Short mmCIF file of C-alpha atoms in Angstrom, two decimals:
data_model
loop_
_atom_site.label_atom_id
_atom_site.label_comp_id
_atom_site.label_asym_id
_atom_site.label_seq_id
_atom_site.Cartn_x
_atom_site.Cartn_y
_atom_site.Cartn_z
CA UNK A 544 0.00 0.00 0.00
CA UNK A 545 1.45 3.69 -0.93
CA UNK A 546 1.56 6.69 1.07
CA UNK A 547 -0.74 7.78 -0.76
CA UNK A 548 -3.46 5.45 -0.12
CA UNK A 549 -2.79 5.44 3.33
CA UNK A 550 -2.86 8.96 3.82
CA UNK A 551 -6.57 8.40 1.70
CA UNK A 552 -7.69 5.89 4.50
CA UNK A 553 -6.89 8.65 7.56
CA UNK A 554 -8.82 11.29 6.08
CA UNK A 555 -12.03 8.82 6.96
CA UNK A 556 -11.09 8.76 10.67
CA UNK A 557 -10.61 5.82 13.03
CA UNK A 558 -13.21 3.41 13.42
CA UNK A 559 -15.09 3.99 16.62
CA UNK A 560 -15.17 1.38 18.86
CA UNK A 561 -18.86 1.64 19.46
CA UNK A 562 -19.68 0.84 15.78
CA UNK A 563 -18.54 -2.54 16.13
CA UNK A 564 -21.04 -5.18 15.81
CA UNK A 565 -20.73 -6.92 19.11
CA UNK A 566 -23.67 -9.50 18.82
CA UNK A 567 -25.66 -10.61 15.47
CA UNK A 568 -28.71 -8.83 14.32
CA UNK A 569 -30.97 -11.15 15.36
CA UNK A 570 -29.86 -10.89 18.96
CA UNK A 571 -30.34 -6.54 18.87
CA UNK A 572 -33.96 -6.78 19.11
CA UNK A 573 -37.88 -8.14 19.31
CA UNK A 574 -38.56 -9.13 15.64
CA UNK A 575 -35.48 -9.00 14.15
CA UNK A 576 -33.54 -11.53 12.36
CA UNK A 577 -30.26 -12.09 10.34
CA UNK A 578 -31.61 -10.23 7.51
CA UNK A 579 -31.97 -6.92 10.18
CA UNK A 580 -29.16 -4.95 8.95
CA UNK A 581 -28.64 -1.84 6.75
CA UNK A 582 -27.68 -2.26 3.48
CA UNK A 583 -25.35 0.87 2.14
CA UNK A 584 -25.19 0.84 -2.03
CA UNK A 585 -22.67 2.27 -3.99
CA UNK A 586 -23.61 2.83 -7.75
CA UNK A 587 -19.74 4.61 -8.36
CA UNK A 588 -19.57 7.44 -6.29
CA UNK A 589 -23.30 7.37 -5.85
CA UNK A 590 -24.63 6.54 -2.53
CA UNK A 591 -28.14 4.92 -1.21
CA UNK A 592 -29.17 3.21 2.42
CA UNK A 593 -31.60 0.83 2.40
CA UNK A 594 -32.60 -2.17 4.87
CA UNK A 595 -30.74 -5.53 3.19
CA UNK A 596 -34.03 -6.89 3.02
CA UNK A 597 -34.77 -4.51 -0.38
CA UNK A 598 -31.90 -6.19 -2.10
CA UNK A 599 -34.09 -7.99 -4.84
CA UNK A 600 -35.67 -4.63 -5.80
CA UNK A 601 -31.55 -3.08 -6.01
CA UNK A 602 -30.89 -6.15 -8.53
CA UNK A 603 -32.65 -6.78 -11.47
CA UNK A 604 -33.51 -10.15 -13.66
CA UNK A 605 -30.51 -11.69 -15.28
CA UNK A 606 -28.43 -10.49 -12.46
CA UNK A 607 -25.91 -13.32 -10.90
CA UNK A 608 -25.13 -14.04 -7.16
CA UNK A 609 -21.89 -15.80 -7.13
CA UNK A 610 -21.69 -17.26 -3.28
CA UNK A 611 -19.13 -19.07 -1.34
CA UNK A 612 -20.69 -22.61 0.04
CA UNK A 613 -17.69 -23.22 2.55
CA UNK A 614 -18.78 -23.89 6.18
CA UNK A 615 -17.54 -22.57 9.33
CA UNK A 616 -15.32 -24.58 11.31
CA UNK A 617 -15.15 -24.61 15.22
CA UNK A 618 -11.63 -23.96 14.54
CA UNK A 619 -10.70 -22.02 17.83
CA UNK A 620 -9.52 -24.86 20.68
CA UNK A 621 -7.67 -24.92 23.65
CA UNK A 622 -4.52 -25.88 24.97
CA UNK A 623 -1.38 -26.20 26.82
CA UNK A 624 2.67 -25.94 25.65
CA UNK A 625 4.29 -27.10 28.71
CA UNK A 626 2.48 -25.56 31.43
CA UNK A 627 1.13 -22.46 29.74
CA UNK A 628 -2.21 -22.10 28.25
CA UNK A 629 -2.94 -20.97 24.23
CA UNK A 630 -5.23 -21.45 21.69
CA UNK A 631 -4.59 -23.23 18.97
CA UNK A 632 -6.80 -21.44 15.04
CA UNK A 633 -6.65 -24.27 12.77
CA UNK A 634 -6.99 -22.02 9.63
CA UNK A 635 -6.27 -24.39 6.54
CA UNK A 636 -5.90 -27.83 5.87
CA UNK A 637 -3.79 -28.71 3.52
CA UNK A 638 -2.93 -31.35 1.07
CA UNK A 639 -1.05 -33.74 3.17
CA UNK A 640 -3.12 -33.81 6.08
CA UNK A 641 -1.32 -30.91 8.20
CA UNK A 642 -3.00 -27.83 9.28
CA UNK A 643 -1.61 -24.52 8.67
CA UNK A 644 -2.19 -23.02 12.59
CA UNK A 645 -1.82 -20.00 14.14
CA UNK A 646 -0.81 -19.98 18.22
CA UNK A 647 -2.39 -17.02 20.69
CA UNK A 648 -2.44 -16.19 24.46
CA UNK A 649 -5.70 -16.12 25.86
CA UNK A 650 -6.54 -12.45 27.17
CA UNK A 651 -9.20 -13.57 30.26
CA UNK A 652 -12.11 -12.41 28.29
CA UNK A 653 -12.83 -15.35 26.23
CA UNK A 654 -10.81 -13.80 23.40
CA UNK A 655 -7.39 -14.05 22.48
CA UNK A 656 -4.02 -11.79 21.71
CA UNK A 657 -1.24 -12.20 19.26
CA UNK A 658 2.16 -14.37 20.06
CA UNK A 659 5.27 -15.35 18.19
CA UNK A 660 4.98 -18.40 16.29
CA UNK A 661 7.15 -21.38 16.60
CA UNK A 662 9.81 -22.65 17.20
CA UNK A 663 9.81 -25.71 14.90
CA UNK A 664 9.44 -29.04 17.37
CA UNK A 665 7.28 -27.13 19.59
CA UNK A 666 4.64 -29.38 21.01
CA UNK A 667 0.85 -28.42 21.75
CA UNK A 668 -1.24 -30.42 23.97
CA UNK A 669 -5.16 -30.26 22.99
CA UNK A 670 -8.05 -32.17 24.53
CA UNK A 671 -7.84 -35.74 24.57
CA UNK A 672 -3.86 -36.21 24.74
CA UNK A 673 -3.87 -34.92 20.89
CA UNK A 674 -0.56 -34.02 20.25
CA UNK A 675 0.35 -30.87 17.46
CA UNK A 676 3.65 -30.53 16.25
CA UNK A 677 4.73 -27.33 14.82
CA UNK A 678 7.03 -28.25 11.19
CA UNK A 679 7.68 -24.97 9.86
CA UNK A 680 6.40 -21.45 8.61
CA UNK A 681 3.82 -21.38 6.11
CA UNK A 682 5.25 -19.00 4.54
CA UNK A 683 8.80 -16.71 4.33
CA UNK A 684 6.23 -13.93 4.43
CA UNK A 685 6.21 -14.43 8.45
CA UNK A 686 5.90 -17.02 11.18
CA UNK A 687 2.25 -16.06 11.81
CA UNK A 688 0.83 -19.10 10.40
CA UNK A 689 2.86 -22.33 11.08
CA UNK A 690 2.24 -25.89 9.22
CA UNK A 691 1.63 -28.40 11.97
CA UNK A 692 1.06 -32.21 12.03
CA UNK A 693 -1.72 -34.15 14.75
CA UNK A 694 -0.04 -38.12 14.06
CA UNK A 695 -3.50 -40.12 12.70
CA UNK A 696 -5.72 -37.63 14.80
CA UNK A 697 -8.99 -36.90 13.43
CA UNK A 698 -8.79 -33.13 13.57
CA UNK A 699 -12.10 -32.14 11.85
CA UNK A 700 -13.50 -34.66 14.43
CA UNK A 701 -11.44 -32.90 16.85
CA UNK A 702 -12.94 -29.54 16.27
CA UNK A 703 -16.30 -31.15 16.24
CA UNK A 704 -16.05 -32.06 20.04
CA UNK A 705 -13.91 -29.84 21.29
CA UNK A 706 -13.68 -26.24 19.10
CA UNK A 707 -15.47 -23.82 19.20
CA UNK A 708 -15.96 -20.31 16.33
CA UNK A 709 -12.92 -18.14 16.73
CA UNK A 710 -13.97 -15.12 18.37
CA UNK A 711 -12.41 -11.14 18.48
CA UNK A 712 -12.26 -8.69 20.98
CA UNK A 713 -14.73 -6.34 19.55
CA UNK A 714 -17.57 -9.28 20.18
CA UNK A 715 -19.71 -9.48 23.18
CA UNK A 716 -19.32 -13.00 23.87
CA UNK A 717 -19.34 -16.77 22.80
CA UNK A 718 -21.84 -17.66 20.36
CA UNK A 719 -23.20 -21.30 18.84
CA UNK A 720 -21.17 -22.26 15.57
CA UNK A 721 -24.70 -22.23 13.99
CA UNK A 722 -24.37 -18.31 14.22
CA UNK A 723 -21.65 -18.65 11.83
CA UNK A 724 -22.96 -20.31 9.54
CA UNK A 725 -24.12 -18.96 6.41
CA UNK A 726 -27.36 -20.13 4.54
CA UNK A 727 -25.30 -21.24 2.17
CA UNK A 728 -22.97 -23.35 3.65
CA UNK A 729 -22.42 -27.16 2.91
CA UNK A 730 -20.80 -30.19 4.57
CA UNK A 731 -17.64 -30.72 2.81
CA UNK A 732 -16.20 -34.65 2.32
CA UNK A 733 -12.88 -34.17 4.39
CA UNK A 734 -13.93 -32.09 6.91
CA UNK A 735 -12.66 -29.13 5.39
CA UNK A 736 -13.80 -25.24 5.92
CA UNK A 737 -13.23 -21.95 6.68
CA UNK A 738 -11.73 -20.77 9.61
CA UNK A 739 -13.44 -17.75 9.60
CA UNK A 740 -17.26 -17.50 8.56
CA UNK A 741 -18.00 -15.98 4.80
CA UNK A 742 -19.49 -13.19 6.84
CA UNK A 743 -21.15 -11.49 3.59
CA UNK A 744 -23.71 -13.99 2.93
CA UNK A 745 -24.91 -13.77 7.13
CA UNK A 746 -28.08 -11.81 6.32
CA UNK A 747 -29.06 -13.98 3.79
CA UNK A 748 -32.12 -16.35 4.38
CA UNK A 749 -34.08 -19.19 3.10
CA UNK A 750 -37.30 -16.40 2.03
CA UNK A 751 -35.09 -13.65 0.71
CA UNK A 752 -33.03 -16.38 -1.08
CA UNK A 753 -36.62 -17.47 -2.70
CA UNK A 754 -37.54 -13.80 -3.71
CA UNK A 755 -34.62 -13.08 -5.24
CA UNK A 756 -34.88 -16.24 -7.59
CA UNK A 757 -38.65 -15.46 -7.94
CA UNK A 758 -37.32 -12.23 -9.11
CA UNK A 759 -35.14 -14.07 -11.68
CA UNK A 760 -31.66 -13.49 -10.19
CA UNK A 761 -29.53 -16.27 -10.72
CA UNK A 762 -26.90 -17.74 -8.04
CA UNK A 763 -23.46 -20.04 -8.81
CA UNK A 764 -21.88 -21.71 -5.66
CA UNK A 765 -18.16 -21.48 -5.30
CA UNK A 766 -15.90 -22.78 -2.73
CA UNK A 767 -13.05 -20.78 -1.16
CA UNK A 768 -12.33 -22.01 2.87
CA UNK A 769 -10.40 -18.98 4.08
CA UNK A 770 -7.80 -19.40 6.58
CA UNK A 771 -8.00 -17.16 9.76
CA UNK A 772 -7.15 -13.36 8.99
CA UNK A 773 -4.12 -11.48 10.43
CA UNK A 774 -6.44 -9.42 13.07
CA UNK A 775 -3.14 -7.00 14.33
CA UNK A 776 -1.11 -6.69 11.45
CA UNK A 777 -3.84 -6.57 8.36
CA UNK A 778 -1.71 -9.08 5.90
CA UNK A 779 -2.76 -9.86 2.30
CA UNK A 780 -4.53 -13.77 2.22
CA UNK A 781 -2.18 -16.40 2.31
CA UNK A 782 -2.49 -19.45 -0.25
CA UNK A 783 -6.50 -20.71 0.25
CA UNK A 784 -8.46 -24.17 -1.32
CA UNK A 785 -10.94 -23.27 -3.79
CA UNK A 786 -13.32 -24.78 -6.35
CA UNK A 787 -15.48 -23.42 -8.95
CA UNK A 788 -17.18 -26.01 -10.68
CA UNK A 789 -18.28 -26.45 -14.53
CA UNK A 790 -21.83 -25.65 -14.39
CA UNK A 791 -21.10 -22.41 -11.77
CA UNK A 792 -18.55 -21.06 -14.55
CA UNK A 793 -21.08 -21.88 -17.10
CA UNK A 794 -23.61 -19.95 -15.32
CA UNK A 795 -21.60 -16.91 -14.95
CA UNK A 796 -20.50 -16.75 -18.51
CA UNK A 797 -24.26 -17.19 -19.60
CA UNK A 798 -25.27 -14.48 -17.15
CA UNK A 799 -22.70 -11.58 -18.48
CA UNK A 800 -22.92 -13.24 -22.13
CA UNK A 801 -27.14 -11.82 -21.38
CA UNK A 802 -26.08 -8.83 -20.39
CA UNK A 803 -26.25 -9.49 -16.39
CA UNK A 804 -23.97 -8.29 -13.56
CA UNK A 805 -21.84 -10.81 -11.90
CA UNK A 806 -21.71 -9.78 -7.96
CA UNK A 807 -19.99 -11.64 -5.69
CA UNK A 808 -21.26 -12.31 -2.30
CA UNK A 809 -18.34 -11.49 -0.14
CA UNK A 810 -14.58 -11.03 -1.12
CA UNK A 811 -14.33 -14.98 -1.04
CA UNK A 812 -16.25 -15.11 -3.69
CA UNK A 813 -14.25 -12.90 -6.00
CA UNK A 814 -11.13 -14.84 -5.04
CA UNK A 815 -12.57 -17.78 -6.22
CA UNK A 816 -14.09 -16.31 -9.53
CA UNK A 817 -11.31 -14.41 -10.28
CA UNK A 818 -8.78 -16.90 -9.72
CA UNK A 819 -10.75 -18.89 -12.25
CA UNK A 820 -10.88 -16.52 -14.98
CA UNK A 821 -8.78 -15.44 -17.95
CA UNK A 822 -7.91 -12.53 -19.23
CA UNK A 823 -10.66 -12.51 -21.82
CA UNK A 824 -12.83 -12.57 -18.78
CA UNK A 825 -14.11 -16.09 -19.50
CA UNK A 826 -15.07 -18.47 -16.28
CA UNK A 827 -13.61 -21.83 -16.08
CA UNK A 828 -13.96 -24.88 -14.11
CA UNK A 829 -11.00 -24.69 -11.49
CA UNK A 830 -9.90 -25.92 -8.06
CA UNK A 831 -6.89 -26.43 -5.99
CA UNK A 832 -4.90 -22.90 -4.07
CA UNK A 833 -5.22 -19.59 -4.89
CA UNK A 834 -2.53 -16.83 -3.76
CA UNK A 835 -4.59 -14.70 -5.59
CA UNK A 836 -4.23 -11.04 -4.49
CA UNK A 837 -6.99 -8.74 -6.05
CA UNK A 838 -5.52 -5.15 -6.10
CA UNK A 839 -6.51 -2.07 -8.15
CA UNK A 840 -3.47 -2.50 -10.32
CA UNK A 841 -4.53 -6.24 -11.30
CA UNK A 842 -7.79 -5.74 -11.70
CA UNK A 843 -10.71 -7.55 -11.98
CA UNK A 844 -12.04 -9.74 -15.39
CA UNK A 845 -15.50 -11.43 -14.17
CA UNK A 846 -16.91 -9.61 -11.24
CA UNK A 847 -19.10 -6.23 -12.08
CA UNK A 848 -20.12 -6.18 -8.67
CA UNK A 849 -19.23 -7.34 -4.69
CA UNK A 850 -21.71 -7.46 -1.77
CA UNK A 851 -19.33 -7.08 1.59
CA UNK A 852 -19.45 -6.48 5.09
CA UNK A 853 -17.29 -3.27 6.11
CA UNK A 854 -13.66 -4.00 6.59
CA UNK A 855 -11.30 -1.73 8.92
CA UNK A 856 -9.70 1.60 7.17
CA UNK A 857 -6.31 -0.46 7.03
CA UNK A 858 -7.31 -3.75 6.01
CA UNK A 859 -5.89 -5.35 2.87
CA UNK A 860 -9.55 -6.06 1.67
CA UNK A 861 -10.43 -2.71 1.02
CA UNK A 862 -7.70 -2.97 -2.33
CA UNK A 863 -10.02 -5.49 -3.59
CA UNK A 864 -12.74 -3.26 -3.27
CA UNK A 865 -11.33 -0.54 -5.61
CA UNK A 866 -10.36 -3.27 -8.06
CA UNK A 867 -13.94 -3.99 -8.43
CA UNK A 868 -15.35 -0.29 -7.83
CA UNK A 869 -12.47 2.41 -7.75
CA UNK A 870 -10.68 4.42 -5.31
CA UNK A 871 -13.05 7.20 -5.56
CA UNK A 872 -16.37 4.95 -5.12
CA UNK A 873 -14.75 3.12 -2.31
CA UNK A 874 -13.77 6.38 -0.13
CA UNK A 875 -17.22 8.01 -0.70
CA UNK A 876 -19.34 5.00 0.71
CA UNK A 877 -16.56 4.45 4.09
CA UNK A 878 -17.00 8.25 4.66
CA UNK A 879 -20.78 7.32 4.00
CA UNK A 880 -20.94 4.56 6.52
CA UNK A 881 -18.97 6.13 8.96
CA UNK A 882 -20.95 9.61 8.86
CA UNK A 883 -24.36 7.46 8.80
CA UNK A 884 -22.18 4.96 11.59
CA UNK A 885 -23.10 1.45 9.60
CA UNK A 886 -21.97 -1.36 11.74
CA UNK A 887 -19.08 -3.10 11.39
CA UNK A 888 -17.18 -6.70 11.38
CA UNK A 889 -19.09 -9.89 10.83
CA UNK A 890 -22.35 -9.29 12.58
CA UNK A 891 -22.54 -5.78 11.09
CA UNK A 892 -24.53 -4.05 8.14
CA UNK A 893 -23.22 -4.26 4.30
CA UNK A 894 -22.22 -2.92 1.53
CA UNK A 895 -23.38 -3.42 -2.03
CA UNK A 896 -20.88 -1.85 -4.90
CA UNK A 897 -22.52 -1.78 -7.80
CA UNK A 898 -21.29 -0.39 -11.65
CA UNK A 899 -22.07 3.13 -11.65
CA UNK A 900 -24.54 4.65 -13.62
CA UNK A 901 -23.62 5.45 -17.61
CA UNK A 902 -24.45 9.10 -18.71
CA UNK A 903 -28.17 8.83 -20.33
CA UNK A 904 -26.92 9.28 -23.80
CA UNK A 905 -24.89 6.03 -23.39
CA UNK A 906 -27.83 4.49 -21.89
CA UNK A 907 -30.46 5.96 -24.85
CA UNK A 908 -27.51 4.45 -27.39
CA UNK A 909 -27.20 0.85 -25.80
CA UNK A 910 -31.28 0.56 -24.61
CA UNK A 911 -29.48 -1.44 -21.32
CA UNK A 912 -32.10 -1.49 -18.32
CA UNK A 913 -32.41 1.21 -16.23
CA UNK A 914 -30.91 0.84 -12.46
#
């Protein structure tokens, strides 16, 4: 990130800590459920509110909702190095059976602080005598994220019995792993997931996913599992599973081919898509690790449009965001949210970038739909 952009970011402010979502939607109020949140729209520099629950009349017929089926692991457990306690994230598992993990200090609130990873050989005791042995860095990028082995223990069962949904400071408290899971969200084969939920798709539910297909929007499932983000220090994604299968890439190059908008339902999603694309913007069938980094210089070739929650001012996301919608669309709807104080983090409101409006003599000469 430049000066430049930096410098950008602190014109917005800090975040304040009371706009942090501390519990879900459906736990603010009488009568309210996941769907309960505000919905800000950017059309380019253009800015709306709405309630998320007017969504299907934002979008119109032919539009495509490209969403991330990964579930949310219980991938937060406890345990012991010696005699001191930690908690061990289990954030990816990868092709050999290890788990890429990250280590942290529990802060006596139920929530957790950074520590330094390592060293390799170090030994971590979880429940039921399991023991984790630290190999080696995932990455020369930093010692953050360390690949770790369990012997021939069943760690999805594991986190089953004895995880539970990692949790930040900024939350209230504990909450069921059902809360973090999205309506979207399947089983996979090998226990697989993300370590943190696909917190876009949260409001979503069964009746608004029914009006919105009633209303002739189409959806494609993708998989991305996405490891556990670098809460302090705001890094770019490390290397994440994904999948997007035949008839999802079909459906997206059917939907733009008709003249639809492709919008991805979290940053996941336009991992996934984009990871899967070529340069002549086509959608292919595709799966194994991404290390994918969308950034305004790279661009984007299949997405016209991203549904997200509302990411810190520093956090590495918020390049993705002017990939899809531009720097100046991108600053307008923070200052927005901030002046009209959205919610934040996974249990907050959302934010719905959309192409921006074409002058109405470009509109008169193509006949497109109106917005």
């Amino acid at each position: 990130m430049g000066p430049s952009r930096a410098g950008r970011r602190r014109e917005w402010g800090s975040l304040p800590g009371e706009l942090s979502a501390r519990v879900p939607a459906e736990q603010r109020g009488p009568g309210r459920d996941r769907g309960s949140v505000r919905l800000l729209v950017s059309r380019g520099t253009e800015v709306s509110h709405h309630a998320f629950g007017e969504l299907p009349r934002l979008l119109r017929a032919g539009d495509l909702l490209v969403v991330n089926t990964s579930p949310t692991l219980a991938a937060a457990v406890d345990g012991r190095i010696g005699q001191a306690r930690v908690v061990v994230h289990f954030s990816t598992r990868g092709d050999d059976g290890r788990w890429a993990v990250e280590l942290r200090d529990p802060d006596g609130r139920g929530t957790t602080r950074a520590r330094a990873g390592g060293p390799a050989g170090t030994v971590v005791v979880l429940p039921g005598d399991v023991r984790l042995v630290l190999d080696e860095p995932l990455s020369a990028r930093g010692s953050r994220l360390w690949w770790a082995g369990a012997a021939d223990a069943d760690v999805p069962g594991l986190l089953r019995r004895h995880g539970r949904p990692i949790r930040y400071a900024y939350t209230e408290r504990d909450q069921p792993l059902s809360v973090y899971q999205t309506v979207f969200a399947l089983p996979s084969d090998d226990g697989a997931g993300s370590a943190e939920m696909p917190s876009a798709a949260r409001p979503f539910t069964a009746p608004l996913v029914a009006e919105l297909v009633s209303r002739g929007v189409q959806f494609a499932p993708v998989i991305l599992h996405t490891g556990v983000a670098s809460a302090e220090a705001h890094e770019p994604p490390y290397p994440e599973r994904y999948e997007v299968p035949e008839a999802s890439a079909r459906l997206i190059n059917a939907a733009r081919a008709g003249g639809g908008r492709i919008v991805a339902v979290g940053t996941t999603a336009v991992r996934a898509v984009e990871s899967a694309a070529g340069e002549d913007g086509l959608v292919r069938a595709a799966k194994g690790w991404t290390g994918l980094v969308v950034t305004p210089e790279r661009g984007v070739r299949a997405v016209d449009g991203l549904l997200t929650g509302l990411h810190e001012p520093e956090a590495s996301h918020l390049l993705m965001l002017e990939a899809v919608a531009g720097e100046a669309a991108v600053d307008r709807g923070y200052a927005e949210a901030l002046h009209r104080r959205y919610l934040w983090h996974e249990f907050g409101d959302v934010h719905l970038l959309l192409p921006g409006k074409k002058p109405h003599s470009e509109h008169c000469a193509s006949n497109s739909p109106s917005e």
